[in-house]
Every structure is written in C-alpha cells, then in structure tokens.
PDB file of C-alpha atoms in Angstrom:
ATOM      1  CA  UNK A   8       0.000   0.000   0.000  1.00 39.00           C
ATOM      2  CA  UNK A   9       1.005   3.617  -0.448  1.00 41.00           C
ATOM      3  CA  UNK A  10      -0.093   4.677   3.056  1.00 40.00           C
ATOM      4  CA  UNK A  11       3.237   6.050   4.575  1.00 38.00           C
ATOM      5  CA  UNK A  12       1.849   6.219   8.051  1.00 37.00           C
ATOM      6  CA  UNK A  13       0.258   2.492   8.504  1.00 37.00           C
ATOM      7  CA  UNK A  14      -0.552   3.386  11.819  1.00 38.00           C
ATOM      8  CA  UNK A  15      -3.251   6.464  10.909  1.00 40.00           C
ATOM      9  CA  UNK A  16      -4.771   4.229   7.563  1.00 41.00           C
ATOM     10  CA  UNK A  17      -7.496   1.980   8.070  1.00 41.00           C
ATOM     11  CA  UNK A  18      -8.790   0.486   5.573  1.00 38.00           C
ATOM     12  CA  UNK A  19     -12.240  -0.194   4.503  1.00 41.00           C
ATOM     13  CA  UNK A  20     -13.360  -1.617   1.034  1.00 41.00           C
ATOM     14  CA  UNK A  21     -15.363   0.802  -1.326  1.00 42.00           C
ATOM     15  CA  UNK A  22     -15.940   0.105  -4.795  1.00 45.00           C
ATOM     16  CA  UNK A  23     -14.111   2.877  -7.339  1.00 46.00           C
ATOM     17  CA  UNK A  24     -15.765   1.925 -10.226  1.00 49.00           C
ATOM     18  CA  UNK A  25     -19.354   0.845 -11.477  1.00 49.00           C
ATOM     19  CA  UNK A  26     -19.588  -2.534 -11.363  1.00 52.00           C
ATOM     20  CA  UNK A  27     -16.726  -3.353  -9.434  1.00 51.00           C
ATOM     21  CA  UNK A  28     -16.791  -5.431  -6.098  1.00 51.00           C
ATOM     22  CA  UNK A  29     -15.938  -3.530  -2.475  1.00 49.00           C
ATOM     23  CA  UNK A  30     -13.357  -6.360  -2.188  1.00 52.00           C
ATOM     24  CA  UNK A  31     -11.777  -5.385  -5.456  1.00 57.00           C
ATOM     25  CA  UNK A  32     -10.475  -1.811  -4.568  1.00 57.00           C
ATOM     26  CA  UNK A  33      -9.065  -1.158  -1.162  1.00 61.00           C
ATOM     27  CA  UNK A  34      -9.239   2.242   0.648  1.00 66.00           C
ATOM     28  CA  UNK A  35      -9.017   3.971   3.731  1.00 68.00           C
ATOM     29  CA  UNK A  36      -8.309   7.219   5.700  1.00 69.00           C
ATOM     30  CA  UNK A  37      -4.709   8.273   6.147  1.00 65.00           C
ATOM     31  CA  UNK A  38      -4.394  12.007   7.999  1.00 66.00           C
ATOM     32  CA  UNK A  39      -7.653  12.848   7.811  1.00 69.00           C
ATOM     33  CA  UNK A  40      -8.199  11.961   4.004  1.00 67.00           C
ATOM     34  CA  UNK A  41      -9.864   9.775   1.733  1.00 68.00           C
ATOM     35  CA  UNK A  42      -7.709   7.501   0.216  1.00 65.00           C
ATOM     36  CA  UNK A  43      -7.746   4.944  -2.357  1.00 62.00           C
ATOM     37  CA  UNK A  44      -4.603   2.228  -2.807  1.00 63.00           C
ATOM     38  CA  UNK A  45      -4.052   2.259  -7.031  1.00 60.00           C
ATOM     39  CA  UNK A  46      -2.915  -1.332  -7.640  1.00 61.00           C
ATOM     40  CA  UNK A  47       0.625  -1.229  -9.412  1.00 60.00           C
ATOM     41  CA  UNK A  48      -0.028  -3.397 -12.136  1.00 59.00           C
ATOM     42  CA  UNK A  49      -2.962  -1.625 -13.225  1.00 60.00           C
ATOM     43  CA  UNK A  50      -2.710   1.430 -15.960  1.00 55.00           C
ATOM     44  CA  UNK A  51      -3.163   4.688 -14.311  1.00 65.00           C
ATOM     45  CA  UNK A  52      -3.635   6.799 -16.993  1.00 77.00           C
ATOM     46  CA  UNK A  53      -1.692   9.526 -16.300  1.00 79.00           C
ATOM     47  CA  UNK A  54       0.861   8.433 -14.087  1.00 80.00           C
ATOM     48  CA  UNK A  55       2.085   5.918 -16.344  1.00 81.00           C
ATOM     49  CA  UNK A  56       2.355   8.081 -19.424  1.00 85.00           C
ATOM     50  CA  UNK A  57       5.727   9.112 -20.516  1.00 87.00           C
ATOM     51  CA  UNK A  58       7.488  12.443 -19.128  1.00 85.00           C
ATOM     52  CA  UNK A  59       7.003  14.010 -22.860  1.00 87.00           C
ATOM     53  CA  UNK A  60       3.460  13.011 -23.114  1.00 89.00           C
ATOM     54  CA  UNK A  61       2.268  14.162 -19.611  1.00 88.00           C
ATOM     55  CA  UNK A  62       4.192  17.390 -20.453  1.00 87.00           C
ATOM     56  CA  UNK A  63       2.117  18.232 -23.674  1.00 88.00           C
ATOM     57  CA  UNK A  64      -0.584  17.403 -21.759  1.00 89.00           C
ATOM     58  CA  UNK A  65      -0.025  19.877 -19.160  1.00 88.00           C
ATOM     59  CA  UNK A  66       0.448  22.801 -22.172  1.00 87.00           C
ATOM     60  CA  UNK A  67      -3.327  22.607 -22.221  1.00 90.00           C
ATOM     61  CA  UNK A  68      -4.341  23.251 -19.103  1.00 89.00           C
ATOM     62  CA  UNK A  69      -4.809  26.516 -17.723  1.00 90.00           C
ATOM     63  CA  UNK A  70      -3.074  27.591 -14.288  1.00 88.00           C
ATOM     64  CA  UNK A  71      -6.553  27.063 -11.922  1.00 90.00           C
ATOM     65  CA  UNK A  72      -6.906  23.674 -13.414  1.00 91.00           C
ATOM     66  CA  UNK A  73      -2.829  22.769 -12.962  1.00 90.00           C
ATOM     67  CA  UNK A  74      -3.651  23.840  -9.270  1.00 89.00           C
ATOM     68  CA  UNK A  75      -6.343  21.524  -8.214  1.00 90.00           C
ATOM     69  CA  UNK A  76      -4.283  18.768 -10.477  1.00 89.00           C
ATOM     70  CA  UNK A  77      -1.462  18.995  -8.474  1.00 88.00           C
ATOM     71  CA  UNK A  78      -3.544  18.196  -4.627  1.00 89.00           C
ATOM     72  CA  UNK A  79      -4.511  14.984  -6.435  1.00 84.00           C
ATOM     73  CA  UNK A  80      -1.143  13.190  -5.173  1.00 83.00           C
ATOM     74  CA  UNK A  81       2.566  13.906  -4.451  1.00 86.00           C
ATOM     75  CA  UNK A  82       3.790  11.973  -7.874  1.00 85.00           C
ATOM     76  CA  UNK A  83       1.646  14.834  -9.971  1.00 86.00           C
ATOM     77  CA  UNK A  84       2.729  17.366  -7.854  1.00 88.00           C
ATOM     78  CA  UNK A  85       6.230  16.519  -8.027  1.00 86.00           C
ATOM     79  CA  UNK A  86       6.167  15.917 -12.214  1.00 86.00           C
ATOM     80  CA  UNK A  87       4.095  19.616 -12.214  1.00 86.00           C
ATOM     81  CA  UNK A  88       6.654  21.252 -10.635  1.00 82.00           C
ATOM     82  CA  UNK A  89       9.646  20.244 -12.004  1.00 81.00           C
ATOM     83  CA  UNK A  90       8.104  20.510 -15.442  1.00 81.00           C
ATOM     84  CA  UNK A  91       7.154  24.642 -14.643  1.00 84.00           C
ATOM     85  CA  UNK A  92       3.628  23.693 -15.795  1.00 87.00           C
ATOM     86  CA  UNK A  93       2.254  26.197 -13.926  1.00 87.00           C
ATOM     87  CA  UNK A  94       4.935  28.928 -14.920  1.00 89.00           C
ATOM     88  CA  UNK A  95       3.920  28.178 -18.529  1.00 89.00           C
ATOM     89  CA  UNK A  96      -0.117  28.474 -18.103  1.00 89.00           C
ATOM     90  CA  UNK A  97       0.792  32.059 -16.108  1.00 89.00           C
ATOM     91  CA  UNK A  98       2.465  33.087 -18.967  1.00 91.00           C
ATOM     92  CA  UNK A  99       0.212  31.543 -21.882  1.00 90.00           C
ATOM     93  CA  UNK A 100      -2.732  33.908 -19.978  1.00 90.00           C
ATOM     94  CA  UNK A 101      -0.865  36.964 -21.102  1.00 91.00           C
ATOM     95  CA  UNK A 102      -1.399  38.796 -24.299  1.00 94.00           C
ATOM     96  CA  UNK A 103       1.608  38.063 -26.733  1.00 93.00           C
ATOM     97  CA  UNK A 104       2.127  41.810 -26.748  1.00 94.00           C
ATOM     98  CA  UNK A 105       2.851  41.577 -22.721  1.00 93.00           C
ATOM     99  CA  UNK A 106       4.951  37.743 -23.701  1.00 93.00           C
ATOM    100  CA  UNK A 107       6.950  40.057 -25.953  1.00 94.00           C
ATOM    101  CA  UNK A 108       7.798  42.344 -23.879  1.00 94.00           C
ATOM    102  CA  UNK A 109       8.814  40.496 -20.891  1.00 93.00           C
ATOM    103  CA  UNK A 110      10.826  38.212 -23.589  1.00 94.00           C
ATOM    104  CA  UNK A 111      12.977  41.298 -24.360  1.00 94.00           C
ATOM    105  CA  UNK A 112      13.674  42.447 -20.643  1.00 92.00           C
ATOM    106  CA  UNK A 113      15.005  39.235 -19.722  1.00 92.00           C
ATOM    107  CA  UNK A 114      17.138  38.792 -23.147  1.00 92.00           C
ATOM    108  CA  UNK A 115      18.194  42.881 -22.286  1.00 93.00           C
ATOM    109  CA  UNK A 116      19.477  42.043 -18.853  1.00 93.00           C
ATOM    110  CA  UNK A 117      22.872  39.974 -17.743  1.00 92.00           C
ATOM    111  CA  UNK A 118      22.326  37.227 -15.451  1.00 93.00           C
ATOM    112  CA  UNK A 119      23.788  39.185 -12.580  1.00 94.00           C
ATOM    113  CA  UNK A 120      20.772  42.218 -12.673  1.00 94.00           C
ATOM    114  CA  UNK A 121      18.213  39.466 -12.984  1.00 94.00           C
ATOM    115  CA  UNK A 122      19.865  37.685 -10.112  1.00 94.00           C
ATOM    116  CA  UNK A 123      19.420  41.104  -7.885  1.00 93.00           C
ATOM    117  CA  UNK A 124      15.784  41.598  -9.143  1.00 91.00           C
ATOM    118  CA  UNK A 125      15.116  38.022  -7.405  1.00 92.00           C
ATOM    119  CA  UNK A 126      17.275  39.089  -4.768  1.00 92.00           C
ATOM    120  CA  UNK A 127      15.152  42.220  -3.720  1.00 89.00           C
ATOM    121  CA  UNK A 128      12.174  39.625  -2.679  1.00 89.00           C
ATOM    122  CA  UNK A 129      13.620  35.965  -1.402  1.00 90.00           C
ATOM    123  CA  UNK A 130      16.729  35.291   0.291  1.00 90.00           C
ATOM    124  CA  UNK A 131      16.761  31.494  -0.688  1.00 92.00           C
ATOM    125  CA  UNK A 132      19.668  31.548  -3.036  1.00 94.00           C
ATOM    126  CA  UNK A 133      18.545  28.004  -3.817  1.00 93.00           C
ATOM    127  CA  UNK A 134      15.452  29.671  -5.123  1.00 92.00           C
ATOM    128  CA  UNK A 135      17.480  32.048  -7.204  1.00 93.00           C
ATOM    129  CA  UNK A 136      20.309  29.547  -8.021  1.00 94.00           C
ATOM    130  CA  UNK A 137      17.713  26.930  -9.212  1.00 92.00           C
ATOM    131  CA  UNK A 138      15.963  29.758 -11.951  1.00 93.00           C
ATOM    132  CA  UNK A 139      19.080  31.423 -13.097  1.00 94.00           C
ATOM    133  CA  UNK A 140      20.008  27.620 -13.915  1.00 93.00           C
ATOM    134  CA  UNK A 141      17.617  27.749 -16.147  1.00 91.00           C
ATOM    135  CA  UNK A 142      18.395  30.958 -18.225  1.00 91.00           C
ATOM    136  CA  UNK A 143      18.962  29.257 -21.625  1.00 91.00           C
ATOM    137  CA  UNK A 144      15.532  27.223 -21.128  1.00 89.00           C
ATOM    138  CA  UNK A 145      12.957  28.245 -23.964  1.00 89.00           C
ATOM    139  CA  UNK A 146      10.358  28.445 -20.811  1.00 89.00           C
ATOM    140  CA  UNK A 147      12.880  30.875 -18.556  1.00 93.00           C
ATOM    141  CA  UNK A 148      11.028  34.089 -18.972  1.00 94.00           C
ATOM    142  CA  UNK A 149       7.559  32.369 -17.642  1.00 93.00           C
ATOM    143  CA  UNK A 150      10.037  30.818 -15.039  1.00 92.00           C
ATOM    144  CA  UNK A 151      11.293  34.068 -14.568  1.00 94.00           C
ATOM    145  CA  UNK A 152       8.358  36.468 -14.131  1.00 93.00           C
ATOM    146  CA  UNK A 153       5.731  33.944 -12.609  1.00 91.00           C
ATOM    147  CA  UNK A 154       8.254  33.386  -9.695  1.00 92.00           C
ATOM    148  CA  UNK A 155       8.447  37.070  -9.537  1.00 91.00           C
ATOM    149  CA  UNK A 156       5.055  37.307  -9.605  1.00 89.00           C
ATOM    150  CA  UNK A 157       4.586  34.596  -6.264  1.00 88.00           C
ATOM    151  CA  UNK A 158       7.618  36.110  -4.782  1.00 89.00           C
ATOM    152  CA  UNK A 159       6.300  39.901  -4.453  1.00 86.00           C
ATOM    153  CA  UNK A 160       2.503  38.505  -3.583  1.00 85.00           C
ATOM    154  CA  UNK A 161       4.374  37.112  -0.979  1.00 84.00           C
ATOM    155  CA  UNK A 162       5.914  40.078   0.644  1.00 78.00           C
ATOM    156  CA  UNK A 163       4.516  41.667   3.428  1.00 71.00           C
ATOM    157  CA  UNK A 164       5.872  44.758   4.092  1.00 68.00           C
ATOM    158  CA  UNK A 165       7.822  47.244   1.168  1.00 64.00           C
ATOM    159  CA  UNK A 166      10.927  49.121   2.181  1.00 70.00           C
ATOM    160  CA  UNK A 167       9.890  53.074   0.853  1.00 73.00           C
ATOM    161  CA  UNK A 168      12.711  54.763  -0.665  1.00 77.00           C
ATOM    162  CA  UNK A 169      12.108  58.891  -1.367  1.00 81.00           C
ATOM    163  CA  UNK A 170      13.127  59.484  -4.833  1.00 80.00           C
ATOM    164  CA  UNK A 171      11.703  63.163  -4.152  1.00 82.00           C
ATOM    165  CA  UNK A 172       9.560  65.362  -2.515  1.00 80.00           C
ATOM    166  CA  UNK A 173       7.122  67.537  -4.089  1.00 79.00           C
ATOM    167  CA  UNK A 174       6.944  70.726  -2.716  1.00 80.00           C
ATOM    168  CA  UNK A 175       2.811  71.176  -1.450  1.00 77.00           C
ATOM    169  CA  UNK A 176       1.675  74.455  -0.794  1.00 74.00           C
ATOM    170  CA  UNK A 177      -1.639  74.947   0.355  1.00 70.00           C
ATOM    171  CA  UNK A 178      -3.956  77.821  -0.410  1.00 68.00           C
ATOM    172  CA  UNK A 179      -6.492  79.226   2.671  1.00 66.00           C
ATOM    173  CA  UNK A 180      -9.238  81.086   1.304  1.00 61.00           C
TER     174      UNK A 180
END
C-alpha cells in the first residue's frame, strides 16, 4: 500500500468503479483523508504516461486547473513542478504583446541584474540559483516572471525609498 503512516490508515473496502466489487479496490483514511490504494499493475492513466506526453498534456491546461491537479497526489505534484507547468499556463494567460515584452527584458538584462531583481524579494539563493540555472531554457522568462510574480505577492511589508519630494503648498481662502 502507499499509506506512509500504517498506523493512521485503516482500511475499509469501497468500490471505485461501477460494477466493481468492495473487495476489489481497497481504501481507507490516512491524515484525515480519503484515500484509495491504485494497484501497481494496473494502468493509471496519467501516471504511467511518458514524461514528454504528460508534459504536452499539461500545455493545455490553464493555471486554476494545474492547481487543483497537483492536490490529487505527491507523484503529480512533483512531475508539475519540475516541469514549470504552472509557470507556462501564467504566462500563456498573457497577451503576446505583454509575452513580448517580458521576452525582451530578460534577453536585455545579464544574469547578474536578474539575479538582484530576485534578490530584492527571497533570500533562498537556492530559489534564485535553481531559476538562473535555467536561463537558456525556452520556458525561462515564464520561469522568470511567474516566480516574480509569487515572490512579491508574498511580501509583506515594502521598504519606501524617497526618490523626491514635491513641494505642497496649500492655499487658505
């Protein structure tokens, strides 16, 4: 079974499929969760595909629907994330003007200013080590910007820099 805490999965036969006996498909709870044990020498579809297939695949899905794929199970989530699925269906939901654009700022910029822009909003180097890896990659400027994207809807506070003060002069009538 799949369960990796035995202890917290009982389980308790249910049938999957129409037609198919409760003794046929064994399930449980583990943490709270439905669960149901795939047999290994069964076809699952998806998980058995190869990388390249399940990667097409992915290039038509949009990012909402590449989020509720990847809570289905740790494999999916795993293949999703190292394949930047969800990178690429951020960027594919931008106008090809915008793709164009954000294109040219990252082929205008040496790796070393890109690195600093990342810098500004994570301190995992990891993080930052693991993108910049991937600068030649076709897919780096949806890496690139999505990340980005995460990083500063992440931040909680802004450090405010004055660039300059207008001068306000009120008028009392």
């Amino acid at each position: 079974m799949d369960c990796s805490i035995s202890s917290s999965c009982n389980i308790t036969p249910r049938p999957s499929a129409p037609g198919q006996s409760p003794s046929d498909t064994p399930s449980g709870t583990a943490m709270g969760k439905n669960v149901i044990e795939r047999d290994k020498k069964e076809f699952s579809l998806l998980l058995d595909l190869p990388d390249d297939i399940q990667s097409k695949i992915f290039t038509y899905l949009q990012a909402r629907d590449i989020a509720h794929l990847r809570r289905v199970n740790s494999s999916i989530n795993n293949r999703l994330k190292n394949d930047d699925a969800m990178a690429r269906a951020w960027y594919r939901q931008l106008a090809s003007s915008h793709q164009t654009r954000l294109k040219t700022i990252v082929a205008t910029k040496d790796k070393d200013e890109l690195q600093k822009w990342l810098q500004r909003f994570t301190k995992d180097e990891a993080l930052i080590k693991s993108i910049m890896d991937r600068q030649e990659s076709i897919h780096f400027p949806a890496l690139f910007f999505s990340t980005l994207t995460k990083l500063t809807c992440q931040c909680k506070t802004f450090k405010l820099e004055t660039k300059a003060t207008i001068p306000c002069t009120l008028q009392r009538t």
